[in-house]
mmCIF file of C-alpha atoms in Angstrom:
data_model
loop_
_atom_site.group_PDB
_atom_site.id
_atom_site.type_symbol
_atom_site.label_atom_id
_atom_site.label_comp_id
_atom_site.label_asym_id
_atom_site.label_seq_id
_atom_site.Cartn_x
_atom_site.Cartn_y
_atom_site.Cartn_z
ATOM 1 C CA MET A 1 -22.375 24.255 -4.661
ATOM 2 C CA LYS A 2 -21.893 21.296 -2.342
ATOM 3 C CA ARG A 3 -20.845 23.695 0.401
ATOM 4 C CA PHE A 4 -24.034 25.776 -0.139
ATOM 5 C CA PHE A 5 -26.313 22.750 0.153
ATOM 6 C CA ARG A 6 -24.440 21.723 3.275
ATOM 7 C CA TYR A 7 -25.186 25.154 4.724
ATOM 8 C CA LEU A 8 -28.882 24.804 3.834
ATOM 9 C CA CYS A 9 -28.897 21.435 5.566
ATOM 10 C CA ASP A 10 -27.363 23.002 8.676
ATOM 11 C CA CYS A 11 -30.163 25.605 8.609
ATOM 12 C CA ARG A 12 -32.955 23.037 8.260
ATOM 13 C CA TYR A 13 -34.578 23.981 11.572
ATOM 14 C CA VAL A 14 -34.764 27.629 10.485
ATOM 15 C CA TRP A 15 -36.520 26.567 7.277
ATOM 16 C CA LEU A 16 -38.923 24.408 9.282
ATOM 17 C CA TRP A 17 -39.677 27.327 11.593
ATOM 18 C CA ALA A 18 -40.349 29.623 8.607
ATOM 19 C CA LEU A 19 -42.777 27.141 7.025
ATOM 20 C CA MET A 20 -44.590 26.625 10.323
ATOM 21 C CA SER A 21 -44.841 30.398 10.793
ATOM 22 C CA ALA A 22 -46.331 30.852 7.311
ATOM 23 C CA ALA A 23 -48.855 28.055 7.952
ATOM 24 C CA THR A 24 -49.760 29.655 11.290
ATOM 25 C CA PHE A 25 -50.347 33.027 9.614
ATOM 26 C CA ALA A 26 -52.607 31.436 7.001
ATOM 27 C CA GLY A 27 -54.503 29.407 9.628
ATOM 28 C CA VAL A 28 -55.143 32.391 11.931
ATOM 29 C CA PHE A 29 -56.278 34.579 9.049
ATOM 30 C CA ALA A 30 -58.668 31.862 7.917
ATOM 31 C CA LEU A 31 -60.138 31.389 11.419
ATOM 32 C CA TYR A 32 -60.866 35.105 11.759
ATOM 33 C CA GLY A 33 -62.339 35.364 8.276
ATOM 34 C CA ILE A 34 -59.595 37.598 7.013
ATOM 35 C CA PRO A 35 -58.870 37.170 3.322
ATOM 36 C CA VAL A 36 -55.865 34.915 2.855
ATOM 37 C CA GLU A 37 -54.490 37.337 0.257
ATOM 38 C CA ALA A 38 -53.732 39.762 3.125
ATOM 39 C CA ALA A 39 -51.191 37.277 4.514
ATOM 40 C CA TRP A 40 -49.091 37.238 1.365
ATOM 41 C CA TYR A 41 -47.668 40.710 1.997
ATOM 42 C CA PRO A 42 -46.093 39.950 5.433
ATOM 43 C CA ILE A 43 -45.024 36.509 4.180
ATOM 44 C CA LEU A 44 -43.286 38.116 1.199
ATOM 45 C CA LEU A 45 -41.541 40.676 3.415
ATOM 46 C CA SER A 46 -40.457 37.917 5.791
ATOM 47 C CA ALA A 47 -39.131 35.891 2.841
ATOM 48 C CA VAL A 48 -37.108 38.860 1.541
ATOM 49 C CA PHE A 49 -35.555 39.534 4.954
ATOM 50 C CA GLY A 50 -34.995 35.814 5.459
ATOM 51 C CA LEU A 51 -33.214 35.581 2.103
ATOM 52 C CA ILE A 52 -30.947 38.507 3.043
ATOM 53 C CA PHE A 53 -30.035 36.910 6.344
ATOM 54 C CA LEU A 54 -29.552 33.572 4.552
ATOM 55 C CA VAL A 55 -27.026 35.091 2.123
ATOM 56 C CA LEU A 56 -25.180 36.924 4.895
ATOM 57 C CA GLY A 57 -25.104 33.779 7.002
ATOM 58 C CA TYR A 58 -23.784 31.740 4.080
ATOM 59 C CA LEU A 59 -21.008 34.259 3.381
ATOM 60 C CA ARG A 60 -19.991 34.071 7.028
ATOM 61 C CA PHE A 61 -20.146 30.289 6.967
ATOM 62 C CA ARG A 62 -18.050 30.179 3.763
ATOM 63 C CA ARG A 63 -15.423 32.561 5.158
ATOM 64 C CA LYS A 64 -15.044 30.489 8.333
ATOM 65 C CA HIS A 65 -14.857 27.258 6.305
ATOM 66 C CA ILE A 66 -12.092 28.613 4.043
ATOM 67 C CA GLU A 67 -10.229 29.966 7.054
ATOM 68 C CA LEU A 68 -10.271 26.540 8.721
ATOM 69 C CA GLU A 69 -9.186 24.800 5.500
ATOM 70 C CA ARG A 70 -6.154 27.093 5.217
ATOM 71 C CA LEU A 71 -4.979 26.340 8.731
ATOM 72 C CA LYS A 72 -1.596 24.619 8.935
ATOM 73 C CA PRO A 73 -1.279 23.347 12.501
ATOM 74 C CA GLY A 74 2.288 23.301 13.783
ATOM 75 C CA ASN A 75 3.842 22.828 17.164
ATOM 76 C CA SER A 76 2.134 25.898 18.581
ATOM 77 C CA PRO A 77 -0.994 25.509 20.758
ATOM 78 C CA CYS A 78 -4.360 25.399 18.993
ATOM 79 C CA ALA A 79 -5.434 28.588 20.759
ATOM 80 C CA GLU A 80 -2.865 30.518 18.713
ATOM 81 C CA TYR A 81 -4.221 29.613 15.275
ATOM 82 C CA LEU A 82 -7.884 28.583 15.640
ATOM 83 C CA PRO A 83 -10.342 31.338 14.604
ATOM 84 C CA ARG A 84 -12.566 32.984 17.187
ATOM 85 C CA ALA A 85 -15.645 30.952 18.094
ATOM 86 C CA ASP A 86 -18.892 32.435 16.735
ATOM 87 C CA SER A 87 -21.267 30.458 18.931
ATOM 88 C CA LEU A 88 -21.482 28.798 22.321
ATOM 89 C CA THR A 89 -21.433 25.341 20.719
ATOM 90 C CA GLU A 90 -18.319 26.202 18.712
ATOM 91 C CA GLN A 91 -16.689 27.541 21.875
ATOM 92 C CA ASP A 92 -17.510 24.298 23.665
ATOM 93 C CA TYR A 93 -15.863 22.301 20.878
ATOM 94 C CA GLN A 94 -12.776 24.497 21.000
ATOM 95 C CA ASP A 95 -12.551 24.093 24.773
ATOM 96 C CA LEU A 96 -12.717 20.327 24.296
ATOM 97 C CA VAL A 97 -9.922 20.517 21.686
ATOM 98 C CA PHE A 98 -7.785 22.646 24.024
ATOM 99 C CA ARG A 99 -8.211 20.165 26.884
ATOM 100 C CA GLU A 100 -7.345 17.195 24.654
ATOM 101 C CA GLU A 101 -4.347 19.057 23.279
ATOM 102 C CA ALA A 102 -3.062 19.832 26.768
ATOM 103 C CA ALA A 103 -3.459 16.188 27.769
ATOM 104 C CA ASN A 104 -1.689 14.978 24.606
ATOM 105 C CA ARG A 105 1.183 17.417 25.123
ATOM 106 C CA ALA A 106 1.583 16.193 28.695
ATOM 107 C CA ARG A 107 1.606 12.549 27.556
ATOM 108 C CA LYS A 108 4.063 13.316 24.757
ATOM 109 C CA GLU A 109 6.402 15.138 27.130
ATOM 110 C CA GLU A 110 6.258 12.197 29.524
ATOM 111 C CA TRP A 111 6.946 9.738 26.696
ATOM 112 C CA ASP A 112 9.811 11.865 25.311
ATOM 113 C CA ASN A 113 11.428 12.057 28.723
ATOM 114 C CA ALA A 114 11.147 8.292 29.195
ATOM 115 C CA ARG A 115 12.544 7.669 25.724
ATOM 116 C CA LYS A 116 15.406 10.083 26.309
ATOM 117 C CA ASP A 117 16.267 8.347 29.583
ATOM 118 C CA MET A 118 16.249 4.968 27.837
ATOM 119 C CA ASN A 119 18.428 6.231 24.959
ATOM 120 C CA ASP A 120 20.861 7.830 27.412
ATOM 121 C CA TYR A 121 21.081 4.570 29.317
ATOM 122 C CA TYR A 122 21.801 2.499 26.217
ATOM 123 C CA ALA A 123 24.330 5.032 24.943
ATOM 124 C CA VAL A 124 26.178 4.884 28.273
ATOM 125 C CA TRP A 125 25.924 1.079 28.281
ATOM 126 C CA VAL A 126 27.482 0.826 24.817
ATOM 127 C CA HIS A 127 30.408 3.011 25.848
ATOM 128 C CA GLN A 128 30.881 1.113 29.101
ATOM 129 C CA ILE A 129 30.802 -2.314 27.443
ATOM 130 C CA LYS A 130 33.688 -1.283 25.200
ATOM 131 C CA ALA A 131 36.063 -1.262 28.179
ATOM 132 C CA PRO A 132 35.752 -4.991 29.069
ATOM 133 C CA ILE A 133 35.768 -5.831 25.341
ATOM 134 C CA ALA A 134 39.100 -4.007 24.942
ATOM 135 C CA VAL A 135 40.512 -5.806 27.992
ATOM 136 C CA MET A 136 39.421 -9.212 26.680
ATOM 137 C CA ARG A 137 40.945 -8.475 23.290
ATOM 138 C CA VAL A 138 44.304 -7.633 24.877
ATOM 139 C CA MET A 139 44.176 -10.843 26.942
ATOM 140 C CA LEU A 140 43.381 -12.952 23.879
ATOM 141 C CA GLN A 141 46.264 -11.417 21.941
ATOM 142 C CA GLN A 142 48.796 -12.538 24.534
ATOM 143 C CA GLU A 143 48.786 -16.075 23.169
ATOM 144 C CA ASP A 144 48.220 -16.989 19.523
ATOM 145 C CA THR A 145 46.150 -20.153 19.594
ATOM 146 C CA GLN A 146 43.284 -21.404 17.476
ATOM 147 C CA GLU A 147 40.953 -21.080 20.419
ATOM 148 C CA ASN A 148 41.980 -17.467 21.056
ATOM 149 C CA ARG A 149 41.532 -16.616 17.379
ATOM 150 C CA GLU A 150 37.998 -18.014 17.485
ATOM 151 C CA LEU A 151 37.247 -16.110 20.678
ATOM 152 C CA SER A 152 38.661 -12.902 19.149
ATOM 153 C CA SER A 153 36.349 -13.350 16.180
ATOM 154 C CA GLU A 154 33.322 -13.765 18.435
ATOM 155 C CA LEU A 155 34.451 -10.777 20.495
ATOM 156 C CA PHE A 156 34.571 -8.721 17.293
ATOM 157 C CA ARG A 157 30.953 -9.685 16.615
ATOM 158 C CA ILE A 158 29.949 -8.620 20.123
ATOM 159 C CA GLU A 159 31.583 -5.249 19.571
ATOM 160 C CA GLN A 160 29.780 -4.840 16.241
ATOM 161 C CA TYR A 161 26.423 -5.611 17.841
ATOM 162 C CA ALA A 162 27.131 -3.029 20.540
ATOM 163 C CA GLU A 163 28.026 -0.469 17.869
ATOM 164 C CA MET A 164 24.838 -1.354 16.016
ATOM 165 C CA ALA A 165 22.784 -0.627 19.140
ATOM 166 C CA LEU A 166 24.409 2.803 19.436
ATOM 167 C CA HIS A 167 23.737 3.602 15.773
ATOM 168 C CA TYR A 168 20.147 2.417 16.183
ATOM 169 C CA ILE A 169 19.645 4.923 19.005
ATOM 170 C CA ARG A 170 21.259 7.749 17.062
ATOM 171 C CA LEU A 171 19.167 7.104 13.970
ATOM 172 C CA GLY A 172 16.058 7.113 16.146
ATOM 173 C CA ASP A 173 16.986 10.609 17.283
ATOM 174 C CA GLY A 174 17.023 11.794 13.683
ATOM 175 C CA ALA A 175 20.779 11.544 13.123
ATOM 176 C CA SER A 176 21.277 15.135 14.234
ATOM 177 C CA ASP A 177 25.052 14.637 14.362
ATOM 178 C CA LEU A 178 25.459 14.654 10.575
ATOM 179 C CA VAL A 179 28.569 16.443 9.334
ATOM 180 C CA ILE A 180 28.172 16.876 5.580
ATOM 181 C CA ALA A 181 31.384 17.564 3.679
ATOM 182 C CA GLU A 182 33.470 16.276 0.787
ATOM 183 C CA TYR A 183 35.549 13.198 1.594
ATOM 184 C CA GLU A 184 37.886 10.902 -0.260
ATOM 185 C CA LEU A 185 35.872 7.748 -0.891
ATOM 186 C CA ASP A 186 39.017 5.609 -0.933
ATOM 187 C CA ASP A 187 39.925 6.593 2.648
ATOM 188 C CA ILE A 188 36.485 5.646 3.963
ATOM 189 C CA VAL A 189 36.459 2.287 2.180
ATOM 190 C CA ARG A 190 39.983 1.331 3.273
ATOM 191 C CA ARG A 191 39.183 2.014 6.939
ATOM 192 C CA ALA A 192 36.156 -0.265 6.725
ATOM 193 C CA VAL A 193 38.220 -2.952 4.964
ATOM 194 C CA ARG A 194 40.949 -2.817 7.623
ATOM 195 C CA LYS A 195 38.320 -3.208 10.306
ATOM 196 C CA TYR A 196 37.031 -6.435 8.731
ATOM 197 C CA ALA A 197 40.406 -7.731 7.528
ATOM 198 C CA GLY A 198 40.607 -10.286 10.348
ATOM 199 C CA GLN A 199 37.174 -11.649 9.454
ATOM 200 C CA PHE A 200 38.144 -12.083 5.800
ATOM 201 C CA ILE A 201 41.340 -13.897 6.799
ATOM 202 C CA ARG A 202 39.583 -16.145 9.298
ATOM 203 C CA ARG A 203 36.870 -17.136 6.808
ATOM 204 C CA LYS A 204 39.428 -17.482 3.979
ATOM 205 C CA ILE A 205 37.473 -15.066 1.811
ATOM 206 C CA ARG A 206 39.296 -13.229 -0.959
ATOM 207 C CA LEU A 207 38.826 -9.456 -1.048
ATOM 208 C CA ILE A 208 39.247 -7.486 -4.278
ATOM 209 C CA TYR A 209 39.496 -3.713 -4.099
ATOM 210 C CA ASN A 210 41.475 -1.582 -6.529
ATOM 211 C CA GLY A 211 40.821 1.778 -4.920
ATOM 212 C CA ALA A 212 38.537 4.709 -5.721
ATOM 213 C CA GLU A 213 39.496 8.177 -6.890
ATOM 214 C CA GLU A 214 36.158 9.911 -6.356
ATOM 215 C CA ARG A 215 35.377 12.567 -3.775
ATOM 216 C CA VAL A 216 31.868 12.336 -2.377
ATOM 217 C CA LEU A 217 29.596 14.686 -0.491
ATOM 218 C CA THR A 218 28.426 12.736 2.543
ATOM 219 C CA ASP A 219 28.869 12.166 6.257
ATOM 220 C CA GLU A 220 32.043 10.150 6.847
ATOM 221 C CA LYS A 221 30.880 8.310 9.956
ATOM 222 C CA TRP A 222 27.498 7.220 8.617
ATOM 223 C CA LEU A 223 28.827 6.211 5.205
ATOM 224 C CA SER A 224 31.455 4.097 6.982
ATOM 225 C CA PHE A 225 28.668 2.474 8.974
ATOM 226 C CA ILE A 226 26.765 1.589 5.778
ATOM 227 C CA ILE A 227 29.851 0.067 4.145
ATOM 228 C CA GLU A 228 30.655 -1.902 7.307
ATOM 229 C CA GLN A 229 27.149 -3.364 7.381
ATOM 230 C CA LEU A 230 27.476 -4.485 3.775
ATOM 231 C CA LEU A 231 30.886 -6.044 4.485
ATOM 232 C CA SER A 232 29.474 -7.755 7.574
ATOM 233 C CA ASN A 233 26.707 -9.342 5.517
ATOM 234 C CA ALA A 234 29.153 -10.328 2.787
ATOM 235 C CA VAL A 235 31.392 -12.103 5.317
ATOM 236 C CA LYS A 236 28.428 -13.757 7.021
ATOM 237 C CA TYR A 237 26.840 -15.220 3.872
ATOM 238 C CA THR A 238 29.923 -15.957 1.750
ATOM 239 C CA PRO A 239 31.412 -19.428 2.294
ATOM 240 C CA GLY A 240 35.127 -19.993 2.701
ATOM 241 C CA GLY A 241 37.026 -19.682 -0.564
ATOM 242 C CA GLY A 242 34.530 -17.125 -1.889
ATOM 243 C CA THR A 243 35.221 -13.605 -3.094
ATOM 244 C CA VAL A 244 34.057 -10.155 -2.053
ATOM 245 C CA THR A 245 34.633 -7.321 -4.513
ATOM 246 C CA ILE A 246 34.430 -3.599 -3.769
ATOM 247 C CA SER A 247 34.321 -1.311 -6.788
ATOM 248 C CA ALA A 248 33.485 2.297 -7.602
ATOM 249 C CA ASP A 249 32.693 3.872 -10.975
ATOM 250 C CA ASP A 250 32.885 7.432 -12.278
ATOM 251 C CA LYS A 251 29.199 7.932 -11.490
ATOM 252 C CA LYS A 252 29.997 7.738 -7.771
ATOM 253 C CA ARG A 253 28.356 4.368 -7.294
ATOM 254 C CA LEU A 254 30.072 2.127 -4.769
ATOM 255 C CA ALA A 255 29.308 -1.584 -5.114
ATOM 256 C CA VAL A 256 29.963 -4.423 -2.665
ATOM 257 C CA SER A 257 29.605 -7.775 -4.433
ATOM 258 C CA ASP A 258 30.043 -11.295 -3.087
ATOM 259 C CA THR A 259 29.879 -14.861 -4.329
ATOM 260 C CA GLY A 260 27.781 -15.994 -1.398
ATOM 261 C CA ILE A 261 24.489 -17.805 -1.117
ATOM 262 C CA GLY A 262 22.470 -14.914 -2.579
ATOM 263 C CA ILE A 263 18.976 -13.730 -1.744
ATOM 264 C CA SER A 264 15.769 -15.343 -2.952
ATOM 265 C CA ALA A 265 13.513 -13.326 -5.256
ATOM 266 C CA GLU A 266 10.654 -13.243 -2.740
ATOM 267 C CA ASP A 267 12.933 -11.821 -0.044
ATOM 268 C CA LEU A 268 14.515 -9.052 -2.153
ATOM 269 C CA PRO A 269 11.678 -6.488 -1.823
ATOM 270 C CA ARG A 270 11.697 -6.808 1.989
ATOM 271 C CA ILE A 271 15.330 -7.181 3.057
ATOM 272 C CA PHE A 272 15.521 -3.526 4.140
ATOM 273 C CA GLU A 273 12.477 -3.815 6.395
ATOM 274 C CA LYS A 274 13.020 -3.595 10.120
ATOM 275 C CA GLY A 275 13.341 -7.048 11.693
ATOM 276 C CA TYR A 276 12.933 -8.963 8.421
ATOM 277 C CA THR A 277 15.443 -11.809 8.224
ATOM 278 C CA GLY A 278 14.220 -13.714 5.172
ATOM 279 C CA TYR A 279 15.087 -17.299 4.295
ATOM 280 C CA ASN A 280 18.836 -16.836 4.825
ATOM 281 C CA GLY A 281 18.322 -15.263 8.223
ATOM 282 C CA ARG A 282 16.060 -18.091 9.358
ATOM 283 C CA MET A 283 18.631 -20.640 8.207
ATOM 284 C CA ASP A 284 21.484 -18.761 9.899
ATOM 285 C CA LYS A 285 19.527 -18.484 13.186
ATOM 286 C CA LYS A 286 21.709 -15.479 14.173
ATOM 287 C CA SER A 287 20.361 -12.734 11.930
ATOM 288 C CA THR A 288 18.558 -9.866 13.664
ATOM 289 C CA GLY A 289 17.101 -8.181 10.597
ATOM 290 C CA ILE A 290 18.420 -4.840 11.823
ATOM 291 C CA GLY A 291 21.702 -4.325 9.941
ATOM 292 C CA LEU A 292 20.303 -3.686 6.456
ATOM 293 C CA TYR A 293 17.413 -1.706 7.910
ATOM 294 C CA LEU A 294 19.868 0.630 9.630
ATOM 295 C CA ALA A 295 21.990 0.842 6.479
ATOM 296 C CA ARG A 296 18.973 1.861 4.362
ATOM 297 C CA THR A 297 17.791 4.330 7.015
ATOM 298 C CA ALA A 298 21.243 5.925 7.215
ATOM 299 C CA ALA A 299 21.436 6.112 3.403
ATOM 300 C CA ASP A 300 18.042 7.815 3.275
ATOM 301 C CA ARG A 301 19.145 10.350 5.876
ATOM 302 C CA LEU A 302 22.222 11.126 3.768
ATOM 303 C CA GLY A 303 20.163 11.354 0.591
ATOM 304 C CA HIS A 304 21.928 8.369 -0.982
ATOM 305 C CA ARG A 305 20.251 5.361 -2.571
ATOM 306 C CA LEU A 306 20.946 1.809 -1.461
ATOM 307 C CA LEU A 307 20.140 -0.787 -4.123
ATOM 308 C CA VAL A 308 20.517 -4.559 -4.275
ATOM 309 C CA GLN A 309 20.829 -7.173 -6.995
ATOM 310 C CA SER A 310 21.016 -10.855 -6.142
ATOM 311 C CA GLU A 311 20.547 -14.354 -7.445
ATOM 312 C CA PRO A 312 20.336 -17.424 -5.181
ATOM 313 C CA GLY A 313 23.498 -19.474 -5.291
ATOM 314 C CA LYS A 314 25.468 -16.848 -7.230
ATOM 315 C CA GLY A 315 25.846 -14.010 -4.732
ATOM 316 C CA SER A 316 24.626 -10.478 -4.094
ATOM 317 C CA ARG A 317 25.580 -6.994 -5.194
ATOM 318 C CA PHE A 318 24.751 -3.969 -3.029
ATOM 319 C CA ILE A 319 25.128 -0.553 -4.648
ATOM 320 C CA ILE A 320 25.395 2.776 -2.804
ATOM 321 C CA ASP A 321 24.496 5.569 -5.214
ATOM 322 C CA LEU A 322 26.518 8.478 -3.803
ATOM 323 C CA GLU A 323 25.559 10.829 -6.612
ATOM 324 C CA THR A 324 22.077 11.321 -5.205
ATOM 325 C CA TYR A 325 21.624 13.796 -2.386
ATOM 326 C CA PRO A 326 19.108 16.596 -1.750
ATOM 327 C CA PHE A 327 21.798 19.270 -1.490
ATOM 328 C CA GLN A 328 24.839 20.386 -3.461
ATOM 329 C CA GLY A 329 28.236 21.543 -2.301
ATOM 330 C CA GLU A 330 29.551 24.876 -3.434
#
């Protein structure tokens, strides 16, 4: 009914013309002394024909409205799915839409090309920076001194930040390099632990991990990245003498717990937001607010859930629910 009244409103000038025509008929008949009753017959005929045209026009209007509502624009040009214009005004509007679409497509192509060039540059930069990092690591290993151990630790952080930049670029491209298969969870966890073993030793942090027997459906590289980010945070916010525990249960939930400084209640809902550092990050002065954001984004792409439990002063517990994914292996 609302659609019908909208159509009547669109035809308001036609109604005004009809009323003015009827008044003109009556006025002319009265001026010439013709009985007004003689005007009712042509007025009635005009009303009948007008009603017929009104119904036909409404049916056409309704069909076009439903057709437009059912449209599902995709990546194809508007000209391929818009219905044929029924009037000059409608054609003018469609021409305007086509011109705007062409301009938007040109701007998007220009932006995509610029973004691709930037991503290619950063990807090349990350790979190139690994060469001097490897050389510096070899040089620092030639002599075992306290200073060299400290420099090696800082060099490890530089390498991790470079890796984070590469993962940031890849996630921005939609993580199209996913390789979903079944993997031994224990193998993935142990590789991440070996990578951070030097950091645990340097910070004098105890690591507890008793292994995992589960096989999980995931992408090995991206799951490793998530675990490494959680271990990086655990090392960063756990004081010397603390403990980091990695455990897995039969429900395919992998947990990384620490006895660090914890996360305040007001920060918990936002720690996975891009660029959010929270109270701990502001105190540390070195947090970028990117690591947990990338970990959550990667988990979402894999279909896993990343959860957190924490209490200030008592530590944090991050849980990767590996049982949840939008697909099933055969």
